[in-house]
XYZ file of C-alpha atoms in Angstrom:
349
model
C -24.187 -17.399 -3.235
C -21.389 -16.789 -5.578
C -19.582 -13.594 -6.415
C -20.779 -13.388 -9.597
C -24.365 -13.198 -7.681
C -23.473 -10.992 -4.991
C -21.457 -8.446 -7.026
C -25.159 -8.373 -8.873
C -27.073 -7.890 -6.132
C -25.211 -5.588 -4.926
C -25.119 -3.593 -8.446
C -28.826 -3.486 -8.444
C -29.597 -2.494 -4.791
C -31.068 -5.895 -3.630
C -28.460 -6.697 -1.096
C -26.042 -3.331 0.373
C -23.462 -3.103 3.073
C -23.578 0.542 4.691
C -19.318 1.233 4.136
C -20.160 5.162 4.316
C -22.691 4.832 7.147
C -19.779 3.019 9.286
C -16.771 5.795 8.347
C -15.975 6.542 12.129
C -15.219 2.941 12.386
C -13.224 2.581 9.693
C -11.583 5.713 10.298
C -10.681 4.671 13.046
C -8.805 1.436 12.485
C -6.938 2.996 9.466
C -5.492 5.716 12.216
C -4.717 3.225 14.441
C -2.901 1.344 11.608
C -1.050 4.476 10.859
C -0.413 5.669 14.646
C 1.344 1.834 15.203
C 3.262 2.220 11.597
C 4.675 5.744 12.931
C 5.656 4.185 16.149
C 7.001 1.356 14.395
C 9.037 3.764 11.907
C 10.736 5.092 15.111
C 11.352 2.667 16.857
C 13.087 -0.448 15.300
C 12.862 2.130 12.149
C 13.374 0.929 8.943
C 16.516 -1.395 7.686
C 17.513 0.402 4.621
C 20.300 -1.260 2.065
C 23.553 -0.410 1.379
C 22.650 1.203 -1.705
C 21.071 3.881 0.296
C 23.398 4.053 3.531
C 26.725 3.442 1.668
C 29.615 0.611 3.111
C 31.235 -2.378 1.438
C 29.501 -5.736 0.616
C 30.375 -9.378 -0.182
C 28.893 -11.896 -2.446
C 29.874 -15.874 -1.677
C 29.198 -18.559 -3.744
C 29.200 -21.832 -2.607
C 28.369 -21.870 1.004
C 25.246 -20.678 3.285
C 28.403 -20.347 6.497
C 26.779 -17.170 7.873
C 28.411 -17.349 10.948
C 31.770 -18.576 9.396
C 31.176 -15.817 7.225
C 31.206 -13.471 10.070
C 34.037 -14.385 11.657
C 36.220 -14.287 8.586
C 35.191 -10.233 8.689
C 35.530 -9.790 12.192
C 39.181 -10.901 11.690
C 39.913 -8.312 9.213
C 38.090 -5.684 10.773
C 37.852 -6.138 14.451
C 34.970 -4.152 15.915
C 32.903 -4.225 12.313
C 29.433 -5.133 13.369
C 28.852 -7.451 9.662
C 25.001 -7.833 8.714
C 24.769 -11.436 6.929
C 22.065 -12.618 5.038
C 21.501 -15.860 3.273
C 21.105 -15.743 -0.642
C 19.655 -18.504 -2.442
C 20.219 -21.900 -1.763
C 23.973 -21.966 -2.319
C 25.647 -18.095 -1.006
C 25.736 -15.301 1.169
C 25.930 -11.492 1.576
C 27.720 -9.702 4.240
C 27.517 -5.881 4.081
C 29.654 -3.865 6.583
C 31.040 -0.218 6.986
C 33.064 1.246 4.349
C 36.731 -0.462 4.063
C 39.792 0.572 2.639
C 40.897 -1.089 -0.618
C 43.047 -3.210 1.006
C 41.015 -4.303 3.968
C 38.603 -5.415 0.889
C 40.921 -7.795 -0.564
C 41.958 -9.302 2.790
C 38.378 -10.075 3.648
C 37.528 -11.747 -0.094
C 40.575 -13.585 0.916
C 39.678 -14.275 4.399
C 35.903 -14.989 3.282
C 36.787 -17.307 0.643
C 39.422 -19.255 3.410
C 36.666 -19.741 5.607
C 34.213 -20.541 4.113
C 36.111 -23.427 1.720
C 35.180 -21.522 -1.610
C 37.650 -20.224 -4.194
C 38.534 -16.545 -4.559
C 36.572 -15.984 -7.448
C 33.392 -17.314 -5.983
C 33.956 -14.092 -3.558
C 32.926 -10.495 -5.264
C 32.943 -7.284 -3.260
C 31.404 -3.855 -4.080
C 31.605 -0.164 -2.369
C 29.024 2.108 -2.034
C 30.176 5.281 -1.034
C 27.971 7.470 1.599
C 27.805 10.637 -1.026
C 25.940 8.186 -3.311
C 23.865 6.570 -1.634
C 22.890 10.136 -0.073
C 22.219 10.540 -3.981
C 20.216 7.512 -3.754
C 18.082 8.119 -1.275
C 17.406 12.001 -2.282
C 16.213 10.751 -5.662
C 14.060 8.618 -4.163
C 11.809 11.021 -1.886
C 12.034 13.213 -4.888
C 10.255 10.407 -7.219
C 7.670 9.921 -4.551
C 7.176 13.611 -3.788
C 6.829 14.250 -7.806
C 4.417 11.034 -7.587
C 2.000 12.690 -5.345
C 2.304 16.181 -6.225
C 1.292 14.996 -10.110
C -1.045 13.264 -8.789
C -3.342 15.614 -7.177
C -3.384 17.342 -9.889
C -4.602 15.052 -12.288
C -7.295 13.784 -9.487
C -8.333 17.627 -9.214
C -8.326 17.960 -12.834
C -9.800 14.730 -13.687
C -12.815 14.672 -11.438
C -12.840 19.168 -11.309
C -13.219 18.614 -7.536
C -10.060 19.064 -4.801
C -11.957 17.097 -2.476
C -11.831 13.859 -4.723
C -7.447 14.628 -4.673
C -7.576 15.392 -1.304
C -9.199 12.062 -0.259
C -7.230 9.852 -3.141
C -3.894 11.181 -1.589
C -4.784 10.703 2.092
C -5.655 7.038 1.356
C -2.065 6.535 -0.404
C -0.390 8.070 2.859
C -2.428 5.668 4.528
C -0.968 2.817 2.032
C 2.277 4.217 2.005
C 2.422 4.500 6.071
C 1.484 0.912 6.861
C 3.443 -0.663 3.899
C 6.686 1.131 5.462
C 5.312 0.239 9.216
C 5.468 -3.387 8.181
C 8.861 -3.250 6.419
C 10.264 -1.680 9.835
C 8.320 -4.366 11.928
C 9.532 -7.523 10.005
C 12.824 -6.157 9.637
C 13.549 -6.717 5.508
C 15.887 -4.319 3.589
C 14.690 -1.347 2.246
C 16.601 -1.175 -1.504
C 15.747 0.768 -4.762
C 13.978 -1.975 -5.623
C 11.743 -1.530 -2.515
C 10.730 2.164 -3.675
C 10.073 0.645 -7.095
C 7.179 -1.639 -5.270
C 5.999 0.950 -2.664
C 5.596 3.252 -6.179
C 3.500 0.449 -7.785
C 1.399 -0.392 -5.082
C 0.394 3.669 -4.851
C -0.048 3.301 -8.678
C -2.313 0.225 -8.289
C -4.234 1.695 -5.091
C -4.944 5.219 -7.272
C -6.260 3.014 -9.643
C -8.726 1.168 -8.073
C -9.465 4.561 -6.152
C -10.198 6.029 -9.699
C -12.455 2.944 -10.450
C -14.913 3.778 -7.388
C -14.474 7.681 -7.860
C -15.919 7.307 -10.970
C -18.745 5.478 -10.353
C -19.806 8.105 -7.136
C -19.784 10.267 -9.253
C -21.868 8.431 -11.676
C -24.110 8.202 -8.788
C -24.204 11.534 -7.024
C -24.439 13.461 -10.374
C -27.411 11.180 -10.883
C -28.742 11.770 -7.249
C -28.571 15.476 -7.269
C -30.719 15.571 -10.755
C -33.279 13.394 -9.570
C -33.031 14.079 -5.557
C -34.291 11.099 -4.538
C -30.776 9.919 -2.637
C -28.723 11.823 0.114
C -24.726 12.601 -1.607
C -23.813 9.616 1.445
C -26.162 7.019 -0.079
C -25.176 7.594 -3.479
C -21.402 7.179 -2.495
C -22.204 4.355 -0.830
C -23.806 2.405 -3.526
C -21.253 3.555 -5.814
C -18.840 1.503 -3.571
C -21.023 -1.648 -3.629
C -21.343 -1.632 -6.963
C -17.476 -1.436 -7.622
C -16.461 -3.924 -4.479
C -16.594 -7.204 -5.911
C -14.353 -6.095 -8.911
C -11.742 -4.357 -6.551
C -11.938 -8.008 -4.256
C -11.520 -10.066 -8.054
C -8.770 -7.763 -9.175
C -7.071 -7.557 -5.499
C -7.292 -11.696 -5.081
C -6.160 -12.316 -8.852
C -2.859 -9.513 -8.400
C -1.662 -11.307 -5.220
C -1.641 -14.588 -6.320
C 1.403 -14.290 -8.542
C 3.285 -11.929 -5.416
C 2.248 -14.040 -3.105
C 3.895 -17.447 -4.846
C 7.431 -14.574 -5.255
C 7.340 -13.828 -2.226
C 6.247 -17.307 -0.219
C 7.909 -19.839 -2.372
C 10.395 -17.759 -4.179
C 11.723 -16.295 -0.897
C 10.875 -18.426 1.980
C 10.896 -21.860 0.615
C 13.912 -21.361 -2.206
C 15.675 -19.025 -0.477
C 15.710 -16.332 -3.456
C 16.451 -13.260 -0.791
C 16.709 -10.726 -3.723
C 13.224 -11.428 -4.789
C 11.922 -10.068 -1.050
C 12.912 -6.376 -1.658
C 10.042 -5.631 -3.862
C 7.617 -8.607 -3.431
C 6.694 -7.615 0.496
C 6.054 -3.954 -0.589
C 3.856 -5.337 -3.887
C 1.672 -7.758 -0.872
C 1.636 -5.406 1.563
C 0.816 -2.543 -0.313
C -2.157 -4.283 -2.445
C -4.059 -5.875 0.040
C -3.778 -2.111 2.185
C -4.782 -0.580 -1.212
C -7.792 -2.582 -1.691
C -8.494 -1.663 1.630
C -8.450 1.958 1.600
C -9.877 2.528 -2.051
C -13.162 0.901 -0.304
C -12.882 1.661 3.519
C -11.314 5.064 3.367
C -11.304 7.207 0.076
C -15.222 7.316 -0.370
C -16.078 7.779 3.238
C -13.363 10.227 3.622
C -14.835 11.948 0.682
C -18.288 11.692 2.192
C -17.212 12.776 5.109
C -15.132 16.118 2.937
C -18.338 17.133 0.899
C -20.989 16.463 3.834
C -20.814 20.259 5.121
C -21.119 21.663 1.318
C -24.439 23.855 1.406
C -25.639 21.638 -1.938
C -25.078 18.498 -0.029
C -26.971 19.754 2.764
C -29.797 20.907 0.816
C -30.482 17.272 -0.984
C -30.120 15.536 2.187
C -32.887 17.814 3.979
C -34.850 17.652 0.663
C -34.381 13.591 0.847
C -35.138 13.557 4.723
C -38.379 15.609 4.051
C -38.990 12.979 1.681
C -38.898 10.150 3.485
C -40.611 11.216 6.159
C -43.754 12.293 3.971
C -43.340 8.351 3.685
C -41.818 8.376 0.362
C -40.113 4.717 -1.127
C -36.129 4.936 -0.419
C -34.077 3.498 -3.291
C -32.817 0.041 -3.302
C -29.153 -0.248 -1.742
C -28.791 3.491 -1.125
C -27.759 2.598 2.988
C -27.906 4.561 5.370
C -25.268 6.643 4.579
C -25.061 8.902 8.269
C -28.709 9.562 6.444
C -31.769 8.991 6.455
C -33.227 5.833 5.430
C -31.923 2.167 5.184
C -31.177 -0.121 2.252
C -32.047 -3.523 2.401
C -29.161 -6.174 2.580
C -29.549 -9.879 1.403
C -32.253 -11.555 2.791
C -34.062 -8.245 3.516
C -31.885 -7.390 6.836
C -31.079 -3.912 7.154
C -27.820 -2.632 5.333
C -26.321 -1.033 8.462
C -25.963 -4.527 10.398
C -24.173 -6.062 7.402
């Protein structure tokens, strides 16, 4: 079957897969993806740049020498502990503690002595630590503004706080294992990393939006007719939106995945890494939650509302009187069961 006919099927209720009626599972791997970020955040913590952690950095063209390269700065600066990483195909960076002016130009000179290249092929830069305190304040303030906007618009957009509530709780969960990974494989955090961990939350909201709107397409529709539990409704909202989020997540990593796989690994294009792992990361965790965790976490939000109570009691009287259950409604935590494709029942899918 191809995904043109599944996402169909699944649109009209002839095949379902119960993602509400499974929330404690899924729950439970996103918290355990979280718990193992945190630990991970700890403890080897993140690697962040010298843009945010301030110190003096050089730039050679014309040689990949990393360890030549850190001998030449050990020489200047005995007891400097140099980071060096490969750039390209043809230089490399070496970042160290802050130097004095002079101990700079020794170790261009020293640099460009070891490693064969001319003086000009070396360039240094200092960041001092006031700026990239600076830095790194401006950057938890863009991603504090980020949320705090929006929660609004989520609460103002959809008039409910449990809708914000469960949108921003599945971009901490994005967010958290993004970061996690960053601090596990060990890359550079850089302003160019907070630009991608600030798309990827812009791309996961998105396709949270997409799925928000169509439950509540579907629950507004539910509680007019009462003929589907607030659960079921969610749920089929989310099969009815999951092949497009799959499409849309598939055809967005494609180009990321060639930056950061060929671009990076196989070229050797090291600057391209800062953003590109944050932009893969983050979008295949953001397809993840927008399906896995913001509707069942809203489910799970609205299930003790007195209105939601009343239509699922009014839709279990129902279907006990023996009453048809919609197509692809699941099971929702509720009663009844939606068929899946072949007529099996939803909640083994």
């Amino acid at each position: 079957m191809g995904m043109a006919a599944l996402g169909n099927r699944l649109y009209t209720g002839e095949s379902s897969f119960d993602f509400v009626g499974k929330r404690k599972l899924w729950f439970t791997i996103a918290l355990v993806c979280v718990a193992v970020s945190a630990l991970l955040l700890v403890r080897p913590g993140l690697t962040f740049g010298i843009e945010f952690e301030g110190g003096s950095q050089f730039r050679v063209t014309g040689s990949t020498d990393q360890e030549g390269a850190r001998a030449a700065v050990e020489s200047v600066v005995p007891g400097a502990v140099p980071e060096v990483t490969r750039v390209g195909t043809n230089g490399v960076r070496v970042q160290i503690e802050t130097v004095t002016t002079a101990e700079l130009d020794e170790t261009r000179q020293a640099l460009a002595t070891a490693l064969d290249v001319p003086l000009e092929n070396v360039t240094s830069s200092t960041v001092g630590p006031s700026w990239g305190a600076d830095v790194t304040n401006k950057a938890l303030t863009a991603l504090v503004i980020f949320f705090v906007l929006v929660s609004v618009v989520m609460a103002l957009y959809f008039r409910t706080w449990t809708m914000a509530l469960a949108a921003m709780a599945a971009l901490v969960h994005d967010l958290a294992i993004t970061a996690g990974v960053y601090a596990l494989i060990g890359f550079e955090v850089t302003p160019a990393t907070v630009i991608g961990f600030l798309t990827i939350l812009g791309y996961s909201l998105y396709d949270t939006v997409v799925v928000f709107d169509k439950v509540r397409e579907n629950t507004t529709e539910a509680f007019t007719r009462r003929d589907r539990t607030f659960a079921q409704a969610a749920n089929l909202a989310v099969n009815q939106t999951v092949v497009r989020s799959v499409n849309t997540t598939v055809v967005a990593l494609l180009p990321v995945a060639a930056i950061l796989f060929i671009g990076d690994l196989l070229l050797g294009a090291g600057t391209l890494r800062d953003i590109s792992l944050a932009l893969f990361v983050g979008t295949l965790v953001g397809a993840y939650s927008s399906i896995f965790v913001a509707t069942p976490l809203l489910v799970a939000l609205r299930s003790r509302e007195p209105g939601v109570r009343a239509l699922e009691a009014e839709v279990r009287e129902r279907a006990s009187a023996g009453e048809p259950v919609p197509a692809g409604a699941g099971s929702g935590g509720a009663a009844g069961g939606a068929t899946a494709a072949g007529g099996a029942t939803a909640a083994g899918a």
